Tab-separated table of C-alpha atoms in Angstrom:
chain	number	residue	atom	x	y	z
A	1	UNK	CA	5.680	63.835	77.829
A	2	UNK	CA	7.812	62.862	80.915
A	3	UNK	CA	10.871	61.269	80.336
A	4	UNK	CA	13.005	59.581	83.298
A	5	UNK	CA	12.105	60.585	86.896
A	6	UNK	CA	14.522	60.280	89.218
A	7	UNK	CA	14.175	61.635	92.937
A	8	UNK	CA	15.738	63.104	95.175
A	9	UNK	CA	17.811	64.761	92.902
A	10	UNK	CA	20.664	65.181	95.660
A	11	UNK	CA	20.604	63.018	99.076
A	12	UNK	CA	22.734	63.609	101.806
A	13	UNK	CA	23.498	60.511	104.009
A	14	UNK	CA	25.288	59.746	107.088
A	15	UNK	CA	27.672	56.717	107.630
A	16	UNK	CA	25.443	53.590	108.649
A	17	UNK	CA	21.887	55.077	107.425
A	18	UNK	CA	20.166	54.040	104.315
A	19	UNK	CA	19.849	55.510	101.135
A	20	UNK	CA	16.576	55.397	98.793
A	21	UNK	CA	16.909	56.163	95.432
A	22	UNK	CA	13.378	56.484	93.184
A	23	UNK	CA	13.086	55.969	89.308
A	24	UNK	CA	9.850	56.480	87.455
A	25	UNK	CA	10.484	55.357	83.976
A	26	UNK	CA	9.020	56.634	80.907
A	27	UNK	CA	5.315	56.042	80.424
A	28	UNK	CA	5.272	52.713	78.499
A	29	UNK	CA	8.625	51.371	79.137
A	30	UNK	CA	9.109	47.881	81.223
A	31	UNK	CA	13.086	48.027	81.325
A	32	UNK	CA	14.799	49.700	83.886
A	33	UNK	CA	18.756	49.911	84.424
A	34	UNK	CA	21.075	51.186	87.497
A	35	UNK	CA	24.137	53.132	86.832
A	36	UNK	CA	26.411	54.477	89.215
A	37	UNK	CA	28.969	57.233	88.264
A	38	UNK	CA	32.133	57.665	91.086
A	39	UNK	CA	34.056	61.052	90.457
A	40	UNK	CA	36.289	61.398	87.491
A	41	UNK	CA	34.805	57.828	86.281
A	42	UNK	CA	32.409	56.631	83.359
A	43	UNK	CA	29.008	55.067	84.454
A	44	UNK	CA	29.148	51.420	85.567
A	45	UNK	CA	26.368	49.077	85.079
A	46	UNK	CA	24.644	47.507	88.337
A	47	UNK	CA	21.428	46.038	87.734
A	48	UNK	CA	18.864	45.509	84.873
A	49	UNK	CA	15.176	45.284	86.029
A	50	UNK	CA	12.287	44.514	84.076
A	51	UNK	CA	8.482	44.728	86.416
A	52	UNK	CA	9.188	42.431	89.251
A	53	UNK	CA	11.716	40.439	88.404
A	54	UNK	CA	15.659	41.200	88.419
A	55	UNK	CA	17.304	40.167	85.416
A	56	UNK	CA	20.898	40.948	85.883
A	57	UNK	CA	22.570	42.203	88.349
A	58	UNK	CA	25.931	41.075	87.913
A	59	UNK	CA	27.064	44.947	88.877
A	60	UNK	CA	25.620	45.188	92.197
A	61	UNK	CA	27.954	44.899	95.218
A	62	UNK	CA	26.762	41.880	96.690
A	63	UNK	CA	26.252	43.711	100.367
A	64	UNK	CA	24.144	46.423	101.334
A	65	UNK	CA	23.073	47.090	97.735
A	66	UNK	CA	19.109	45.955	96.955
A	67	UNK	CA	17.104	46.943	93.533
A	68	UNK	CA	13.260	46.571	92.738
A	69	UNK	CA	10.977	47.853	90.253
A	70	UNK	CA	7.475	46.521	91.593
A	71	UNK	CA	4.500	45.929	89.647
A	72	UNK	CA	3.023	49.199	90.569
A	73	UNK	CA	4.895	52.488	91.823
A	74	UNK	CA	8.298	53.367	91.083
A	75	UNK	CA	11.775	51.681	91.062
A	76	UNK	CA	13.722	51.583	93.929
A	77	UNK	CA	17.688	51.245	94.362
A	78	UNK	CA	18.268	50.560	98.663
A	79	UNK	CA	21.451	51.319	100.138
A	80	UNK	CA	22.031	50.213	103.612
A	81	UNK	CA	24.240	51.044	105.939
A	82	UNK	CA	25.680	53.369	103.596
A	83	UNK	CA	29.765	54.448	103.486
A	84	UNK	CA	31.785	57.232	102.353
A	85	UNK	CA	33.123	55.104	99.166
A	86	UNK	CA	28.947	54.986	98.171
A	87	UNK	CA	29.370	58.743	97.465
A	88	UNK	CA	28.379	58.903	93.654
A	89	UNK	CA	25.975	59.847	91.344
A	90	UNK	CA	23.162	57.151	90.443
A	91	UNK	CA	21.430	57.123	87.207
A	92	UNK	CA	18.221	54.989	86.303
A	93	UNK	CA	17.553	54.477	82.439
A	94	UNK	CA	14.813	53.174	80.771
A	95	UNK	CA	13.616	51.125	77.607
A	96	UNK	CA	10.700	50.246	76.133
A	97	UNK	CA	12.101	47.393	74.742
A	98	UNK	CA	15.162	44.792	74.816
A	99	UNK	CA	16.949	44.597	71.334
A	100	UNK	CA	19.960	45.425	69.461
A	101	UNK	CA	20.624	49.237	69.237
A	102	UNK	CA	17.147	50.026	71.267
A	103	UNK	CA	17.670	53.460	73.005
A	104	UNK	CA	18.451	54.016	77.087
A	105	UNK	CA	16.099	57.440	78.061
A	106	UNK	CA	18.417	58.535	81.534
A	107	UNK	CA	17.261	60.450	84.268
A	108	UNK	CA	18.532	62.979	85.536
A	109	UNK	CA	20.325	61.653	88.499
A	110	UNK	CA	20.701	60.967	92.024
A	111	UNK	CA	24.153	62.900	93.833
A	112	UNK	CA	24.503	60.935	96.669
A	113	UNK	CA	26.801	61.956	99.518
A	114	UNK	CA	27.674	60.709	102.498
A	115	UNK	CA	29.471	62.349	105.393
B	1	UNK	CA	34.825	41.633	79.214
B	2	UNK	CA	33.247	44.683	77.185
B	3	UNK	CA	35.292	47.724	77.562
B	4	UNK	CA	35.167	51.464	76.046
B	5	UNK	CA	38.246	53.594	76.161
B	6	UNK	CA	38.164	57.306	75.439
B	7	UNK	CA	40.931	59.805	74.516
B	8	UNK	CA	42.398	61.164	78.264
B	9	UNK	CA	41.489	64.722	79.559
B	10	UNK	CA	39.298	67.540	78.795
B	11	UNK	CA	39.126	69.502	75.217
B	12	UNK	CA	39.393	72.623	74.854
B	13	UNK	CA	38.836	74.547	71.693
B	14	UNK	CA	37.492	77.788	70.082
B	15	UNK	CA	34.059	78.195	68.354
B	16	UNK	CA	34.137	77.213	64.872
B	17	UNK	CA	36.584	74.649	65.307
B	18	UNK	CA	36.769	71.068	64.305
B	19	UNK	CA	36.287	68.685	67.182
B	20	UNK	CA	37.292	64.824	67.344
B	21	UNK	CA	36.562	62.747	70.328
B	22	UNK	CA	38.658	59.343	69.908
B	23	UNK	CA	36.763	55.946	71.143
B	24	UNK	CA	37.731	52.493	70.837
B	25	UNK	CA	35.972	49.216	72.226
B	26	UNK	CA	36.863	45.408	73.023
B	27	UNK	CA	33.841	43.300	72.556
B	28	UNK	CA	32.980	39.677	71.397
B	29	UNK	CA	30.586	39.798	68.649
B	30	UNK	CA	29.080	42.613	66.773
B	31	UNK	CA	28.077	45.446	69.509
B	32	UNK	CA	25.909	48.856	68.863
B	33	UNK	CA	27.526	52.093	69.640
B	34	UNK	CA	26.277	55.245	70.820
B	35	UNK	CA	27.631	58.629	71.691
B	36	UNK	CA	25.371	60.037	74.772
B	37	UNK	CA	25.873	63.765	75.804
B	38	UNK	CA	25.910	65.295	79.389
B	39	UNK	CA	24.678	68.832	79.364
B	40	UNK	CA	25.488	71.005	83.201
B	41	UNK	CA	23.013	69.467	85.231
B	42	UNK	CA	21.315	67.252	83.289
B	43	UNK	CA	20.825	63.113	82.480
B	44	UNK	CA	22.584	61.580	79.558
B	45	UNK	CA	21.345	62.201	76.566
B	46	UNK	CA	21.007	59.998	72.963
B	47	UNK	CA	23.340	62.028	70.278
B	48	UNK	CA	23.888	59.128	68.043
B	49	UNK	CA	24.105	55.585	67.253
B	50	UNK	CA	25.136	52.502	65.268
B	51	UNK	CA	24.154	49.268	65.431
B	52	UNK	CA	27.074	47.392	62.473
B	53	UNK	CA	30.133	47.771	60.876
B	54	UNK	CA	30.484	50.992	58.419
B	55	UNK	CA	27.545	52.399	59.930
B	56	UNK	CA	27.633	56.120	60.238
B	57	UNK	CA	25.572	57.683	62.831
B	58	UNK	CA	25.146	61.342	62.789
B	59	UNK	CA	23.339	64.112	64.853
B	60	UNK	CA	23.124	68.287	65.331
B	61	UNK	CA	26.114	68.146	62.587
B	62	UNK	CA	27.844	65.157	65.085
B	63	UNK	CA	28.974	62.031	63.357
B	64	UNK	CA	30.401	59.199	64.124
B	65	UNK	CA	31.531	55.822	61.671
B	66	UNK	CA	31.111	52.166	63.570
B	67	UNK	CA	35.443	50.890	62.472
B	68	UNK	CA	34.966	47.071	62.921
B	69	UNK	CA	38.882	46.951	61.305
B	70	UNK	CA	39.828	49.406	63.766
B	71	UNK	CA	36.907	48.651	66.692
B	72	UNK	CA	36.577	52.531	67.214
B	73	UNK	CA	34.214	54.774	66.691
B	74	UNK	CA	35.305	58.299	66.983
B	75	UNK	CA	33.188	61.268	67.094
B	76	UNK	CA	33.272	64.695	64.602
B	77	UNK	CA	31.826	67.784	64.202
B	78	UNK	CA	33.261	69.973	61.810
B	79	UNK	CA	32.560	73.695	63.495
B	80	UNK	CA	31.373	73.311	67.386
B	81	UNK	CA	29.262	76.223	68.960
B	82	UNK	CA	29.411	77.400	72.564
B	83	UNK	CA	26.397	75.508	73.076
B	84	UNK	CA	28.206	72.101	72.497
B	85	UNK	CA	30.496	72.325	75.980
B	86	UNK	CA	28.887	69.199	77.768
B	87	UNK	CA	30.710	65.913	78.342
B	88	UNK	CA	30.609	63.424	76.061
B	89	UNK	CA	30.331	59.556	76.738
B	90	UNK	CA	31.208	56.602	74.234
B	91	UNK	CA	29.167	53.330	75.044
B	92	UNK	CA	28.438	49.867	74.021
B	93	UNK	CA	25.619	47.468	74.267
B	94	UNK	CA	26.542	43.966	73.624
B	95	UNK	CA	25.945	41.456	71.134
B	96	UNK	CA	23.004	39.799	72.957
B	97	UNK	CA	20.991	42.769	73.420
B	98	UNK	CA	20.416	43.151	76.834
B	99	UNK	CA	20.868	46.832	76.740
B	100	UNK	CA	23.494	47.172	79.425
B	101	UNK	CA	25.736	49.634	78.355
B	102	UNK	CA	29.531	49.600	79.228
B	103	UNK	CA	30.636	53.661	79.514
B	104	UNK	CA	33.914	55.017	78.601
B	105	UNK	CA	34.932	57.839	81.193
B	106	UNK	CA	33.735	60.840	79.346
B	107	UNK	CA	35.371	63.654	77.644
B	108	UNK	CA	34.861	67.451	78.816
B	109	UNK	CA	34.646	69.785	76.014
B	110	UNK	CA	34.355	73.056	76.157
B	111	UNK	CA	34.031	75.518	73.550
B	112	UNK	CA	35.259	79.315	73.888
B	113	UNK	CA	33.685	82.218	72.213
C-alpha cells in the first residue's frame, strides 16, 4: 500500500545544472501538487497537475521552473539552470479527488541543495 | 489572498502537559482546515480536519474547533507524550476546492521526558 513516492530523496546540484525531481502518486489518484519549503518557512504552493494537463500554476516562478505529470510514468518538477536561492525542500502531494476537505497524501520529500 | 498564521517559535514542554498550538486564517468564503504533522524525516502527515464553522476535528487525543467568529483554529491535546515532538503545520484549502493548500510556517514541539 504505497503512499507518495518521491525520489531522490536528497539531490545535490551545482549552480547552472538542472534539477529533476520524481513523484509517483498514490495508486489511484489523478491529482498531483508541488510544494516547496525554503528554511525556517511554511510550504508554498507551485503547481497543481492533474494527468497531462497543468491546471494551476500560479506558484511557479515563471523562469527555469517546468512541471508535468504525463499520462504514463511519474511526475516530474524540472529545474534549470538551477541557483543557490532554489536550495529547499520539494514536496509532491496527491489526491484522488478534487473537493472540499478531500485529503493531500505528501511524500516524503526532495532536499535540494545547490552549491 | 489566503493566508495561515501560526503562533512564533518552537514549544517546549514536559510529558503530560497540555499543549496549544494557536492558528488563525484570512480567507474569502468558507475554507477547510487541517492540522498536518511532520515527524524527523518524514512527509506531512493528515492529523485532522474540518471542513465548516463549529466543526471539531480531532485525532490521537489532538483536537482542533473550525472559529468562523474568530477565523482560527487552534490545536489541543490535553497530556502530550515524547512521541508527539514533530512540527506541526496549520493549512487551508479554499472555498472552490481546488485542493491547494496555503501553509502556516510550522510550530516545533518538543516534548521532554
Amino acid at each position: 500500500n504505497a503512499g507518495v513516492m518521491q525520489n531522490p530523496r536528497h539531490l545535490v546540484r551545482r549552480r547552472g545544472q538542472e534539477a529533476r525531481l520524481r513523484c509517483s502518486p498514490v495508486k489511484g489518484h489523478s491529482h498531483v501538487y508541488w510544494y516547496r519549503q525554503l528554511p525556517e518557512e511554511g510550504l508554498k504552493f507551485m503547481v497543481y497537475l492533474q494527468k497531462e494537463n497543468i491546471i494551476d500554476e500560479s506558484g511557479m516562478p515563471k523562469e527555469r521552473f517546468s512541471a508535468e505529470f504525463p499520462k504514463e510514468g511519474p511526475s516530474i518538477l524540472r529545474i534549470q539552470q538551477v541557483v543557490r536561492g532554489d536550495s529547499a525542500a520539494y514536496f509532491c502531494a496527491s489526491s484522488l479527488r478534487q473537493g472540499e476537505g478531500t485529503e493531500a497524501f505528501f511524500g516524503q520529500g526532495t532536499r535540494l541543495t545547490v552549491v | 489572498g489566503d493566508s495561515v498564521t501560526q503562533m512564533e517559535g518552537p514549544v517546549t514542554l514536559s510529558e503530560e502537559a497540555f499543549l496549544t498550538i494557536n492558528c488563525t486564517y484570512t480567507a474569502t468564503g468558507y475554507p477547510s482546515l487541517f492540522w498536518y504533522v511532520q515527524y524527523p524525516g518524514e512527509g506531512l502527515q493528515l492529523l485532522l480536519k474540518a471542513t465548516k464553522a463549529d466543526d471539531k476535528g480531532s485525532n490521537k487525543g489532538f483536537e482542533a474547533t473550525y472559529r468562523k467568529e474568530t477565523t482560527s483554529f487552534h490545536l489541543e491535546k490535553g497530556s502530550v507524550q515524547v512521541s508527539d515532538s514533530a512540527v506541526y503545520f496549520c493549512a487551508l484549502s479554499d472555498y472552490y476546492g481546488n485542493n491547494r493548500l496555503a501553509f502556516g510556517k510550522g510550530n516545533q514541539v518538543v516534548v521532554i521526558p
